[in-house]
Amino acid sequence: MKPVTVLMLVLLAPLAALARPRWTPAQAAAWYRPQAWPVGCNFIPKDAINQLEMWQAATFDPREIDWELGLAESCGMTTVRVFLQDQLWVQDAPGFLARLSTFLDLAERHHIHPLFVLFDSCWNPHPRLGPQPPPRPGLHNSGWVQSPGIDRLRQTADYPELKAYVVGVIGAFARDERVFGWDLWNEPQDTAGDAVHNTDSHGAVAALLPQVFAWARSAEPTQPLTSPLFDGGDWSPAGAAHLSAIARTQLEQSDVISFHNYGWPEELEARITQLEAYGRPILCTEYMARSVGSTIDGCLPVGKRHGVAMYNWGLVEGKTQTRFPWDSYICPYIGREPAVWFHDLFHPDGTPYRAREIEILRELTGRGSG
């Protein structure tokens, strides 16, 4: 069935009276068990500065995406984490779904199953459709945008449109075996605590996140739902009662548990140990920040030892400029390069930044080729 046809069915039919429940640990394990150890990256093509530039019709670049997914396949990757943006639905829902379908066709060609991210609390809280700004010199991820932006978060009148986006996108691909899963909200955050989570939504995210899970379940996806833990605190069952309302929702509603960790291998392993107590599959959907201790060499073997899906940040260095570290916002890297790249695995021409990292990916996955 074509995505546009599915879209019409989703919009015209009432939601099921009872959405599918959260998977039990046994159901989640049954989904994960047949998967060859999932290893991938957070993916955006080098010619896109953010989610809007990647997906808008004027700048969507299937040829570049195909080439870069080929690089991912050559490393032994079988999955990529890909960010969407709610305004793309408002702009042109049928066209957006058609481009998602094209992306899935390209990914299938390279035996890669995407994990799609629907909402995101990171970086610019004022996304705008249309041409996107050029990269700001020397800054890490200078053009990334949140979804929804702070203005839509504060306008509850916009929530039916957000619901239509969630139900429409997931509903269009709810039974598509090419989709690995649905990451409903990246690093959900309500307060302006740092330069990355630059928002102050007065509790809107904590209130909206449970609804987003309910909307997603109403589309009856056969793939898992999740949202990544990322802040401090004890994530184990013993410490969960002391976590934020957002973190508790993530733990209580996710079919499979996901998290982010940019620390040393010892810290990564400690987090995995906390989460293993829930008896569900675990996905580390962000890691690798070389200059602060999170590396392919140190962290990927930990993930393999515990059977945790691993997604490093970045593939090909490009307009996101994530070779620069977070501290570029304190002292921009203008006229100089960092001592080591922060994220990303390949130069723009496809040459590995560090050949040994690519060898480790291939050795540990038993996949890929030169």
XYZ file of C-alpha atoms in Angstrom:
370
model
C 0.000 0.000 0.000
C 1.365 3.417 -0.934
C 2.272 5.789 1.956
C -0.207 8.432 0.760
C -3.036 5.868 0.774
C -2.082 4.853 4.300
C -2.025 8.526 5.250
C -5.621 8.986 4.131
C -6.736 5.914 6.060
C -4.999 7.196 9.182
C -6.576 10.621 8.934
C -10.073 9.472 8.019
C -10.471 6.526 10.369
C -10.998 6.992 14.120
C -8.240 5.836 16.415
C -8.592 2.384 17.847
C -10.501 2.444 21.114
C -7.681 0.542 22.762
C -4.180 1.153 21.410
C -1.746 -1.697 21.638
C -0.300 -1.972 25.157
C 3.330 -1.587 26.013
C 5.239 -4.729 25.135
C 6.008 -7.074 27.981
C 9.700 -7.844 28.571
C 9.103 -11.223 26.877
C 7.573 -9.584 23.805
C 10.436 -7.105 23.597
C 12.977 -9.915 23.909
C 11.200 -11.897 21.189
C 11.514 -8.901 18.848
C 15.202 -8.358 19.655
C 16.376 -11.975 19.698
C 16.418 -12.536 15.894
C 18.330 -9.296 15.276
C 21.977 -9.635 14.406
C 23.763 -7.379 16.935
C 22.526 -3.909 15.854
C 25.312 -1.402 15.280
C 24.834 1.905 13.527
C 25.193 5.649 13.704
C 23.177 8.828 14.054
C 22.783 9.778 10.428
C 22.428 13.056 8.574
C 23.989 13.531 5.124
C 26.953 15.865 4.894
C 25.018 18.381 2.749
C 22.311 18.988 5.392
C 22.762 21.225 8.424
C 19.649 19.910 10.168
C 16.517 17.776 9.879
C 14.672 20.332 7.754
C 17.433 20.596 5.173
C 17.693 16.812 5.006
C 13.990 16.230 4.326
C 12.515 19.286 2.558
C 11.774 18.657 -1.104
C 14.167 21.339 -2.370
C 17.184 19.876 -0.546
C 16.385 16.152 -0.167
C 19.348 14.404 -1.840
C 18.782 10.683 -2.546
C 22.087 10.309 -4.393
C 24.115 11.602 -1.448
C 22.084 9.539 1.017
C 22.614 6.406 -1.047
C 26.382 6.953 -1.153
C 26.630 7.613 2.587
C 24.478 4.619 3.513
C 26.885 2.586 1.406
C 29.694 3.782 3.683
C 27.644 2.737 6.715
C 27.111 -0.706 5.206
C 30.838 -1.007 4.490
C 31.517 -0.546 8.229
C 29.205 -3.412 9.185
C 26.308 -1.194 10.246
C 22.763 -2.523 9.953
C 20.848 0.431 11.388
C 20.909 4.232 11.466
C 19.125 6.676 13.764
C 17.484 9.433 11.728
C 15.783 12.609 12.959
C 12.508 13.911 11.534
C 10.762 17.258 12.242
C 7.079 17.975 12.841
C 6.883 21.008 10.524
C 7.715 18.766 7.572
C 4.300 17.162 8.101
C 2.587 20.554 8.161
C 4.439 21.694 5.055
C 3.627 18.707 2.836
C 2.515 15.475 4.517
C 2.162 13.356 1.353
C 5.485 14.586 -0.016
C 7.212 13.997 3.299
C 5.896 10.428 3.474
C 7.011 9.841 -0.097
C 10.541 10.983 0.780
C 10.526 8.741 3.856
C 9.565 5.855 1.587
C 12.434 6.727 -0.774
C 14.817 6.782 2.178
C 13.602 3.336 3.253
C 14.155 2.047 -0.283
C 17.740 3.338 -0.214
C 18.354 1.928 3.258
C 16.998 -1.472 2.225
C 19.447 -1.508 -0.673
C 22.224 -1.373 1.934
C 20.582 -3.804 4.410
C 20.050 -0.971 6.903
C 16.974 -0.557 9.129
C 16.333 3.007 10.373
C 15.320 4.048 13.861
C 13.274 7.213 13.296
C 13.224 10.073 15.836
C 10.020 12.142 15.857
C 10.640 14.899 18.430
C 13.820 16.480 19.807
C 14.605 18.929 22.634
C 18.132 19.816 21.457
C 19.584 23.052 20.096
C 17.589 25.804 18.322
C 14.074 26.134 19.825
C 12.813 28.264 16.916
C 12.794 26.039 13.792
C 11.700 27.634 10.533
C 10.749 25.981 7.267
C 12.438 27.045 4.035
C 16.118 27.633 3.279
C 18.284 26.896 6.291
C 21.209 29.044 7.492
C 24.791 28.156 6.601
C 27.014 26.678 9.326
C 28.443 29.172 11.794
C 32.241 29.014 11.648
C 33.916 26.801 14.215
C 30.740 25.684 16.038
C 29.420 22.208 16.766
C 25.933 21.558 15.308
C 25.197 25.250 14.809
C 22.029 24.712 12.744
C 20.232 21.821 14.475
C 16.595 22.502 15.401
C 14.162 21.265 18.009
C 10.869 19.549 17.307
C 8.431 20.851 18.221
C 9.809 24.347 18.676
C 9.124 26.190 21.896
C 6.302 28.228 20.331
C 4.339 25.095 19.394
C 5.038 23.510 22.770
C 3.429 26.464 24.494
C 0.375 26.460 22.210
C -1.833 23.547 23.176
C -4.033 24.438 20.201
C -1.241 22.994 18.039
C -1.318 19.608 19.791
C -3.906 18.020 17.448
C -1.506 18.767 14.601
C 1.362 17.167 16.548
C -0.863 14.143 17.131
C -1.636 13.940 13.419
C 2.103 13.984 12.695
C 2.869 11.154 15.126
C -0.065 8.991 14.066
C 0.378 9.795 10.399
C 4.087 8.992 10.158
C 4.032 5.898 12.353
C 0.749 4.718 10.852
C 2.172 4.915 7.336
C 5.001 2.521 8.207
C 3.581 0.682 11.225
C 3.959 -2.734 9.601
C 6.990 -1.991 7.446
C 9.692 -4.528 8.255
C 12.347 -2.124 7.005
C 11.792 0.139 10.045
C 13.838 -0.793 13.111
C 11.820 1.254 15.565
C 10.466 4.627 16.701
C 12.378 6.957 19.017
C 9.561 9.271 20.059
C 11.491 12.086 21.713
C 15.227 12.716 21.759
C 16.507 13.957 25.130
C 13.156 15.423 26.245
C 13.770 18.429 28.465
C 11.617 21.128 30.035
C 14.162 23.622 31.352
C 16.987 25.669 29.887
C 19.740 23.851 31.735
C 22.544 24.136 29.171
C 23.455 25.256 25.657
C 22.217 21.992 24.133
C 18.776 21.862 25.764
C 17.972 25.480 25.077
C 14.328 25.590 26.076
C 11.987 26.539 28.894
C 8.614 24.933 28.260
C 7.180 25.296 31.787
C 6.484 21.569 32.142
C 4.975 21.071 28.686
C 7.339 18.257 27.714
C 6.697 16.274 30.901
C 2.958 16.589 30.292
C 3.130 15.862 26.555
C 5.506 12.889 26.519
C 2.968 10.358 27.900
C 0.465 11.564 25.293
C 3.044 11.064 22.538
C 3.499 7.455 23.631
C -0.293 6.999 23.578
C -0.567 8.580 20.120
C 2.190 6.336 18.822
C 0.575 3.200 20.250
C -2.749 4.142 18.661
C -1.071 3.629 15.271
C -0.514 -0.033 16.258
C 3.159 -0.230 15.248
C 4.768 -3.649 15.004
C 8.097 -1.990 15.805
C 9.196 -0.912 19.298
C 8.724 2.525 20.831
C 11.370 4.189 22.972
C 12.790 7.506 24.220
C 16.377 7.777 25.508
C 17.413 8.397 29.083
C 20.252 10.897 29.201
C 20.358 12.899 32.422
C 21.902 12.005 35.779
C 20.578 9.917 38.607
C 20.249 6.214 39.304
C 18.407 4.544 36.422
C 18.061 1.197 38.175
C 14.683 0.098 39.591
C 15.922 1.040 43.066
C 16.573 4.633 42.030
C 13.773 5.200 39.536
C 11.390 6.773 42.052
C 13.834 9.676 42.481
C 14.134 10.459 38.780
C 12.377 13.293 36.969
C 8.837 12.788 35.695
C 10.241 12.712 32.149
C 12.748 9.966 32.945
C 10.108 7.913 34.751
C 7.831 8.148 31.708
C 10.690 6.977 29.492
C 11.320 3.948 31.706
C 7.645 3.115 32.207
C 6.480 3.545 28.607
C 9.330 2.381 26.372
C 9.022 -1.075 24.794
C 12.808 -1.276 24.629
C 15.024 0.880 26.819
C 17.348 3.377 25.185
C 19.914 5.747 26.629
C 22.790 8.074 25.788
C 26.284 7.980 27.209
C 29.314 9.984 26.206
C 31.504 8.871 29.097
C 34.395 6.470 29.540
C 33.767 2.744 28.969
C 33.471 2.170 32.722
C 30.631 4.676 32.952
C 28.925 3.151 29.926
C 29.079 -0.307 31.480
C 27.732 0.968 34.806
C 24.722 2.467 33.030
C 24.081 -0.741 31.104
C 24.218 -2.726 34.345
C 21.591 -0.435 35.902
C 19.274 -0.890 32.928
C 19.695 -4.650 32.590
C 17.623 -5.036 35.749
C 14.479 -4.206 33.721
C 14.849 -7.324 31.574
C 14.301 -5.489 28.299
C 16.506 -5.022 25.215
C 18.796 -2.007 25.549
C 19.834 0.465 22.859
C 22.651 2.971 23.364
C 21.431 5.450 20.764
C 24.213 8.001 21.238
C 27.871 7.531 22.120
C 31.352 8.461 20.815
C 32.865 11.771 21.837
C 36.543 11.025 21.481
C 38.034 13.861 23.524
C 35.954 13.075 26.626
C 36.679 9.345 26.655
C 33.874 7.813 24.601
C 35.462 5.973 21.666
C 34.854 3.141 19.238
C 37.852 1.328 20.688
C 36.708 1.507 24.298
C 32.921 1.505 24.154
C 31.902 -0.736 21.257
C 33.368 -3.879 22.914
C 31.320 -3.073 26.052
C 28.159 -2.914 23.975
C 28.932 -6.220 22.294
C 29.683 -7.930 25.594
C 26.256 -6.942 26.914
C 24.345 -7.349 23.647
C 23.424 -3.650 23.599
C 22.645 -1.976 20.268
C 25.195 0.789 19.668
C 24.808 4.014 17.659
C 27.777 6.377 17.494
C 27.116 10.020 16.641
C 27.838 10.880 13.044
C 29.012 9.230 9.856
C 30.394 11.706 7.293
C 31.704 15.073 8.462
C 29.696 17.870 6.893
C 27.536 20.911 7.539
C 26.735 19.904 11.120
C 30.449 20.382 11.932
C 30.296 17.835 14.711
C 34.008 17.209 14.429
C 34.151 20.229 16.740
C 33.432 19.521 20.433
C 30.705 21.002 22.603
C 33.174 23.507 24.071
C 33.275 25.256 20.703
C 30.456 27.391 22.112
C 32.922 28.689 24.705
C 35.807 29.097 22.282
C 34.914 28.586 18.589
C 37.375 26.627 16.470
C 37.994 29.384 13.961
C 41.189 28.971 11.991
C 42.117 25.825 13.900
C 41.111 22.183 14.139
C 40.449 20.182 17.312
C 43.238 17.897 18.490
C 40.924 14.974 17.734
C 37.549 14.914 16.035
C 34.685 14.832 18.499
C 32.175 12.884 16.331
C 31.992 11.409 12.796
C 33.835 8.553 11.111
C 34.596 9.727 7.556
C 35.975 12.759 5.763
C 33.622 14.244 3.130
C 35.365 12.256 0.374
C 34.723 8.949 2.161
C 38.216 8.530 3.595
C 38.079 7.220 7.171
C 39.081 9.728 9.828
C 40.824 6.862 11.594
C 41.128 3.600 9.686
C 41.484 1.505 12.847
C 37.971 2.507 13.983
C 36.484 1.151 10.773
C 38.476 -2.067 11.207
C 37.116 -2.454 14.769
C 33.541 -1.960 13.558
C 34.017 -4.662 10.937
C 35.793 -7.038 13.304
C 33.222 -6.773 16.114
C 30.175 -6.985 13.840
C 31.642 -9.612 11.520
C 30.215 -7.546 8.668
C 31.275 -4.903 6.161
C 33.984 -4.733 3.544
C 36.708 -2.444 2.301
